[in-house]
Each structure stands twice: as structure tokens, then as C-alpha cells.
Amino acid sequence: MKTSDFDYELPPELIAQTPLERRDASRLMTLNEATGEVGHRHFYELPSLLRPGDCLVLNDSRVLPARLIGHRESGGAAEILLLTDKGDKSWECLVRPGRKLREGARVSFGDGALTARITQVLPDGNRLVKFEYEGIFLEVLERLGKMPLPPYIKEELQDRERYQTVYSKEVGSAAAPTAGLHFTKELLREVQNMGVKVCYVTLHVGLGTFRPVAEENLEEHDMHSEYCSISRETAETINETKRNGGRVICVGTTSCRTVESWAGEDGAMKESSGWTNIYIYPGYRFKVMDALVTNFHLPQSTLIMLVSALAGREHVLAAYKEAVKERYRFFSFGDAMFIS
């Protein structure tokens, strides 16, 4: 199967630049994975698509305000984007301008409360950066950092909590698990009150999620790794749901990748944590997930391949064509789809 098989035409004006005023006011396309039948609703109608005994699996990762804009010691602006915590105040980072930020270069942020020194240029062009600060790093970032919005969003975010889910808790993502952005606390209470279980996993989303598949043969793609974990309580909830005939409904491709990474061949879950580079594309046999709440994804991305593994490439591309025709909003701040 070729990467180009997952391409589609998207008018640029359909890429959502800002979130809607109400999180759950977004549109919700339904897609029957067996027949390809499409329906049109709003996200606040999601409870009507759920059944008592189902289980919603949500990713509680919280986005790090990881984009730092400062000045080089030698003069001129600089930008550092945190990727991975390496311990001892060192992070793997993306930097701009790369030609100016070589080993030994120093950058100051804000009032000088945070400084950075490039300690190593890594083989892939990223940098190892050592930070100096007083106090707690997360508190410094909350004051000085900006949200690392995807490159296709050009608008400045007015309220950065709108790039966090209402249930976000575990700080560590470089991008939001965007399917969860549609939920309100009231909507979560509503589904729980109707007998749907809600449980949480953690997958810290990396910037690799936006990296296009460069290889024409999609099987040759080198999937990025992300850290994820599943608690004993969540594992037991999923196992109980399966035993009782309920559906495991993942909210977002990150929740899907977490449960599928740690499931046994028989679909049984247990408490687990570690790095995953699971790559899900058509032909994959899902061990746990029965249905998926997701956003509309970039052409030729690993994410559109994942949803095609669930519903079939033809059904997914036909649904996307319908979404374009009906002027749905696409990508991070866009509308949602429920595949069942």
C-alpha cells in the first residue's frame, strides 16, 4: 500500500485556526465502519451514540508550554522548543536559528530568570540544551513559555487552556490530544450518569505526530516513539467492559495507541508503562478498541492511516470527501468523527 493512497483534497480555508466558543458545539460526523454510512450531528449529541456498559478511554496528558522565545547572548532573537526531558535540567530541543545556535551558544528568556546553553548538536539536528533557573521548572515555563501550536495554525491563541482538555493532568505533551478538546465537564458527567465508564491513560504526544510519511511505501515509515502508561484501575475497567459485552471507545488516536500497545494478544490489559512506537495502518487487527472518537487528520499522515485501519481506506476517504463538501472544520481545532 502506498502513502499516496491516503491523500485527499482539502481547501486551506477549512483548516480551523481558532477553537469554537463552546467546546461541545463542534460538529460530529458518524461513520459506520462496516457499511461506510455517514451521519451528521453535533458533539453534544455524543451520549445518544453511547450505551450503558460502554467505556470511554481518554488521554489525560497536559501540553507543556514548551515554546520559549528569547535572545542570544551574542545578540538576536532565538526560539527553543522543548521535546524530551533528559534529566539534570537538560532537554532535547528544536532551535531556531539553527546556524546561530551551535555548541556553547547561550540564550536568555524573559527577565533572565531562565537561561539556556547548547551543550550538544545531535545527529538529527536537534540540540541538547542545559537550562538554569531558580525554583520549579514547570512554574517558570507557565510564566515564560508559549503553547507549541501545530504549524498549520497561524492565529495566536487567546486562551491557552483551550489547547488543553478539561481533564488534562499529567504534564508532558508537545501537542494536545485534540479529540478530547470537544469534551466539557458537564458532558463527561452526563455520559457517566447514563452508565458509561470513563477511564484515563497517559500518552505524551510528541511533535512526530505532525511529521508526514516521507516513504512512498508506507510500511517503510520509521514511526516516532512516545511515552505512555496505563494504570491498574484503567486496565481493570477495560477488562471488565470487555467481559460484560460493552464497547471500549477510545477518545483520540493517542488513547488508541496506548491501549493497543499494552494489550495482550487476547486483548487483556494490565498496568503498564514505557515507550511505544506502535504503527497502525490497514491490515492491523485491533485487540481492544471497538470504536473511536477522533478529529479529521492531515493527508498522508500516520493518523489517517490509523483510522483507515479501523474503518477501511475507501470508507474513510469517502467520509473525508463528504466532510469537505459539508464544510467541516479540520485538524486540531476542527470538528470530530465517531467511528463505530
XYZ file of C-alpha atoms in Angstrom:
340
model
C 0.000 0.000 0.000
C 1.300 3.438 -0.945
C 1.409 6.616 1.161
C -0.241 8.486 -1.718
C -3.276 6.214 -1.295
C -4.116 8.315 1.783
C -4.151 11.706 0.088
C -7.226 13.927 -0.262
C -8.057 17.449 -1.413
C -8.521 19.972 1.415
C -9.290 23.649 0.789
C -6.977 25.647 3.116
C -9.874 27.698 4.485
C -11.280 24.550 6.146
C -8.267 24.282 8.485
C -9.656 25.602 11.792
C -7.495 28.425 13.152
C -9.306 29.037 16.436
C -11.430 26.938 18.802
C -15.204 27.396 18.897
C -16.620 29.386 21.805
C -18.283 26.221 23.155
C -16.142 23.093 23.180
C -19.020 20.669 22.545
C -20.638 22.803 19.827
C -18.349 21.296 17.203
C -19.890 19.071 14.567
C -19.703 15.304 14.868
C -19.682 13.083 11.794
C -20.660 9.461 12.414
C -19.102 6.723 10.293
C -20.231 3.099 10.281
C -17.039 1.105 9.844
C -18.871 -1.846 8.254
C -21.088 -0.021 5.729
C -19.396 3.357 5.317
C -22.689 5.107 6.121
C -22.168 8.708 7.246
C -24.318 10.858 9.543
C -24.126 14.440 10.781
C -24.595 15.568 14.377
C -23.042 17.867 16.970
C -20.614 16.761 19.658
C -23.061 17.451 22.484
C -25.163 14.627 20.981
C -22.416 12.061 21.641
C -24.314 10.495 24.600
C -27.042 9.353 22.178
C -24.404 7.238 20.406
C -23.205 5.555 23.601
C -24.687 2.646 25.542
C -24.689 1.810 29.269
C -21.769 -0.532 29.860
C -19.534 1.156 27.289
C -16.196 2.563 28.387
C -14.606 5.819 27.205
C -10.790 5.869 27.319
C -9.315 9.389 27.484
C -5.716 10.613 27.388
C -5.083 12.872 30.407
C -1.748 14.247 29.154
C -1.324 18.005 29.510
C 0.531 20.181 27.000
C 3.750 21.738 28.194
C 4.072 25.469 27.342
C 7.237 24.347 25.609
C 7.888 27.169 23.136
C 10.426 29.647 24.519
C 11.303 32.886 22.733
C 14.362 34.766 23.921
C 17.602 36.441 22.906
C 21.032 35.048 22.162
C 23.879 36.255 24.350
C 25.622 37.347 21.159
C 22.530 39.329 20.048
C 19.461 38.476 18.003
C 16.268 36.542 18.642
C 16.180 32.802 19.336
C 13.492 30.175 19.789
C 13.776 26.890 21.664
C 11.109 24.174 21.631
C 11.323 21.535 24.369
C 10.951 17.948 23.148
C 12.223 15.427 25.712
C 13.338 15.789 29.326
C 16.790 14.176 29.608
C 17.163 14.840 33.349
C 19.556 17.102 35.282
C 17.946 20.239 33.761
C 18.788 19.090 30.217
C 16.275 18.741 27.371
C 16.402 17.630 23.770
C 15.107 20.626 21.806
C 14.419 22.094 18.408
C 16.069 25.502 17.965
C 15.907 28.485 15.622
C 18.035 29.845 14.022
C 19.979 26.604 13.900
C 23.090 28.076 12.274
C 23.477 30.543 15.148
C 22.778 28.104 17.968
C 25.771 25.814 17.891
C 27.516 24.169 20.831
C 28.274 26.672 23.597
C 25.700 29.285 22.495
C 23.641 30.854 25.275
C 20.070 32.159 25.278
C 18.218 34.253 27.882
C 14.444 34.342 28.349
C 12.193 36.982 29.891
C 13.938 38.856 32.672
C 16.841 36.411 32.714
C 15.059 34.130 35.182
C 15.688 31.343 32.658
C 18.867 30.830 30.666
C 19.918 28.061 28.313
C 23.226 26.733 26.976
C 23.558 24.481 23.922
C 25.668 21.551 25.113
C 25.476 19.262 22.083
C 24.351 19.231 18.453
C 22.632 15.873 17.964
C 22.932 13.812 14.742
C 19.376 14.644 13.625
C 19.958 18.387 14.043
C 18.187 18.689 17.383
C 20.084 20.188 20.304
C 20.801 19.082 23.842
C 20.135 22.158 25.988
C 21.028 22.747 29.648
C 18.756 25.202 31.486
C 19.494 27.301 34.557
C 16.744 28.717 36.774
C 15.612 29.151 40.360
C 12.621 27.244 41.721
C 10.356 24.815 39.862
C 10.855 24.447 36.090
C 7.140 23.969 35.324
C 6.300 27.209 37.127
C 8.986 29.040 35.141
C 7.550 27.599 31.911
C 3.998 28.605 32.857
C 5.252 32.181 33.160
C 7.581 32.374 30.153
C 6.527 29.620 27.743
C 4.003 29.638 24.923
C 1.837 26.811 23.608
C 3.559 24.891 20.770
C 0.669 25.092 18.311
C 0.873 22.980 15.124
C 2.461 24.670 12.083
C -0.869 24.876 10.210
C -2.358 27.170 12.905
C -1.335 30.745 12.146
C -3.580 32.563 14.651
C -2.345 33.438 18.146
C -4.238 31.506 20.844
C -6.034 33.942 23.174
C -6.756 31.463 25.992
C -4.135 28.731 26.180
C -6.419 26.500 28.261
C -8.354 25.954 25.009
C -5.395 23.860 23.819
C -5.806 21.663 26.908
C -8.534 19.114 27.575
C -10.728 19.817 30.617
C -9.367 16.623 32.202
C -5.666 17.175 31.423
C -3.438 16.343 34.377
C -0.077 14.744 33.519
C 2.236 17.410 32.035
C 4.464 16.285 29.184
C 2.930 16.653 25.713
C 4.299 18.796 22.896
C 0.833 18.834 21.280
C -2.708 18.348 22.557
C -4.608 15.056 22.254
C -7.131 17.018 20.216
C -10.095 14.607 20.100
C -10.553 15.340 23.792
C -10.824 19.104 23.274
C -14.547 18.703 22.478
C -15.464 17.435 25.942
C -16.837 19.618 28.722
C -17.018 18.550 32.359
C -20.817 18.591 32.046
C -20.737 16.242 29.043
C -18.456 13.813 30.895
C -20.852 13.820 33.862
C -23.769 13.171 31.506
C -22.179 10.076 29.979
C -21.177 8.731 33.393
C -24.697 9.260 34.723
C -26.067 7.109 31.884
C -23.857 4.192 32.887
C -20.818 4.739 30.645
C -17.494 4.226 32.420
C -14.801 6.884 31.944
C -11.148 5.963 32.454
C -7.799 7.543 31.665
C -4.487 6.632 30.076
C -1.479 8.892 29.548
C 0.407 9.302 26.272
C 2.680 12.318 25.939
C 2.195 13.490 22.360
C 5.419 14.251 20.504
C 5.935 16.549 17.533
C 6.488 13.431 15.427
C 2.704 13.229 15.257
C 2.836 16.067 12.682
C 5.651 14.526 10.667
C 4.423 13.426 7.230
C 5.191 9.948 5.975
C 8.077 10.505 3.576
C 8.369 6.956 2.194
C 6.100 6.058 -0.720
C 5.807 2.517 0.639
C 4.059 3.228 3.936
C 5.430 0.042 5.561
C 8.932 1.558 5.403
C 7.993 4.551 7.592
C 10.036 4.869 10.806
C 7.391 5.554 13.473
C 8.282 8.051 16.215
C 8.286 6.918 19.869
C 6.136 8.389 22.633
C 5.897 7.644 26.351
C 2.603 6.189 27.547
C 1.166 4.464 30.594
C -1.974 2.701 31.727
C -2.951 2.362 35.386
C -4.174 -0.787 37.096
C -7.594 0.828 37.586
C -7.961 1.630 33.882
C -6.738 -1.833 32.843
C -9.301 -3.467 35.126
C -12.087 -1.186 33.860
C -11.309 -2.097 30.237
C -11.129 -5.821 31.058
C -14.455 -5.640 32.895
C -16.068 -3.772 29.985
C -14.949 -6.480 27.566
C -16.145 -9.297 29.835
C -19.592 -7.698 30.119
C -20.006 -7.114 26.383
C -19.518 -3.327 26.431
C -17.562 -1.365 23.847
C -14.140 0.144 24.505
C -14.309 3.557 22.854
C -11.006 5.399 22.599
C -11.071 9.184 22.541
C -8.294 10.056 20.121
C -5.614 8.123 18.285
C -3.285 8.562 21.298
C -5.651 6.640 23.591
C -5.965 4.003 20.882
C -2.200 3.653 20.524
C -1.796 3.344 24.306
C -4.292 0.528 24.849
C -3.211 -1.323 21.699
C 0.451 -1.031 22.753
C -0.067 -2.752 26.093
C -2.837 -5.251 25.262
C -2.068 -8.950 25.281
C -2.819 -10.995 22.173
C -6.104 -11.975 23.824
C -6.974 -8.309 24.431
C -6.339 -8.485 28.180
C -4.958 -5.322 29.775
C -2.667 -4.891 32.755
C -0.882 -1.966 34.380
C 1.947 -0.920 32.050
C 4.197 1.992 31.103
C 7.047 2.720 28.711
C 7.821 3.940 25.215
C 5.744 2.892 22.233
C 6.318 3.234 18.504
C 3.261 1.196 17.520
C 2.353 1.882 13.887
C -1.253 1.137 12.986
C -2.259 1.030 9.320
C -4.701 -1.050 7.233
C -4.279 -4.731 7.932
C -3.810 -4.192 11.662
C -6.041 -6.301 13.921
C -7.353 -4.275 16.866
C -7.058 -6.203 20.131
C -9.025 -3.858 22.411
C -10.589 -0.834 20.713
C -14.132 -1.199 19.358
C -14.907 2.416 18.406
C -13.072 5.726 18.097
C -13.747 9.424 18.654
C -11.266 11.373 16.564
C -10.657 14.598 14.653
C -10.031 14.950 10.911
C -6.375 14.280 10.132
C -3.706 15.514 7.736
C -3.420 13.879 4.308
C -0.819 11.087 4.084
C -0.316 11.086 7.884
C 0.029 8.071 10.179
C -3.207 9.237 11.850
C -5.385 8.935 8.744
C -3.769 5.508 8.241
C -4.816 4.507 11.772
C -8.476 5.473 11.253
C -8.371 3.682 7.887
C -7.211 0.539 9.700
C -10.444 0.705 11.691
C -12.996 1.755 9.063
C -11.302 0.950 5.756
C -9.460 3.362 3.460
C -12.329 3.721 0.985
C -14.887 4.470 3.701
C -12.593 6.991 5.398
C -11.688 8.858 2.205
C -15.366 8.959 1.160
C -16.247 10.369 4.603
C -13.493 12.996 4.312
C -14.792 13.968 0.865
C -18.246 14.398 2.398
C -16.751 16.462 5.250
C -15.110 18.812 2.731
C -18.375 19.118 0.809
C -20.272 19.904 4.036
C -17.614 22.430 5.100
C -16.489 20.672 8.255
C -13.573 22.256 10.154
C -10.342 20.234 10.012
C -7.387 19.368 12.268
C -6.615 20.380 15.880
C -9.366 22.955 16.496
C -11.704 21.344 13.983
C -14.731 19.050 14.139
C -14.893 15.403 15.215
C -15.813 11.970 13.917
C -17.254 8.937 15.719
C -16.302 5.661 14.044
C -18.234 2.619 15.252
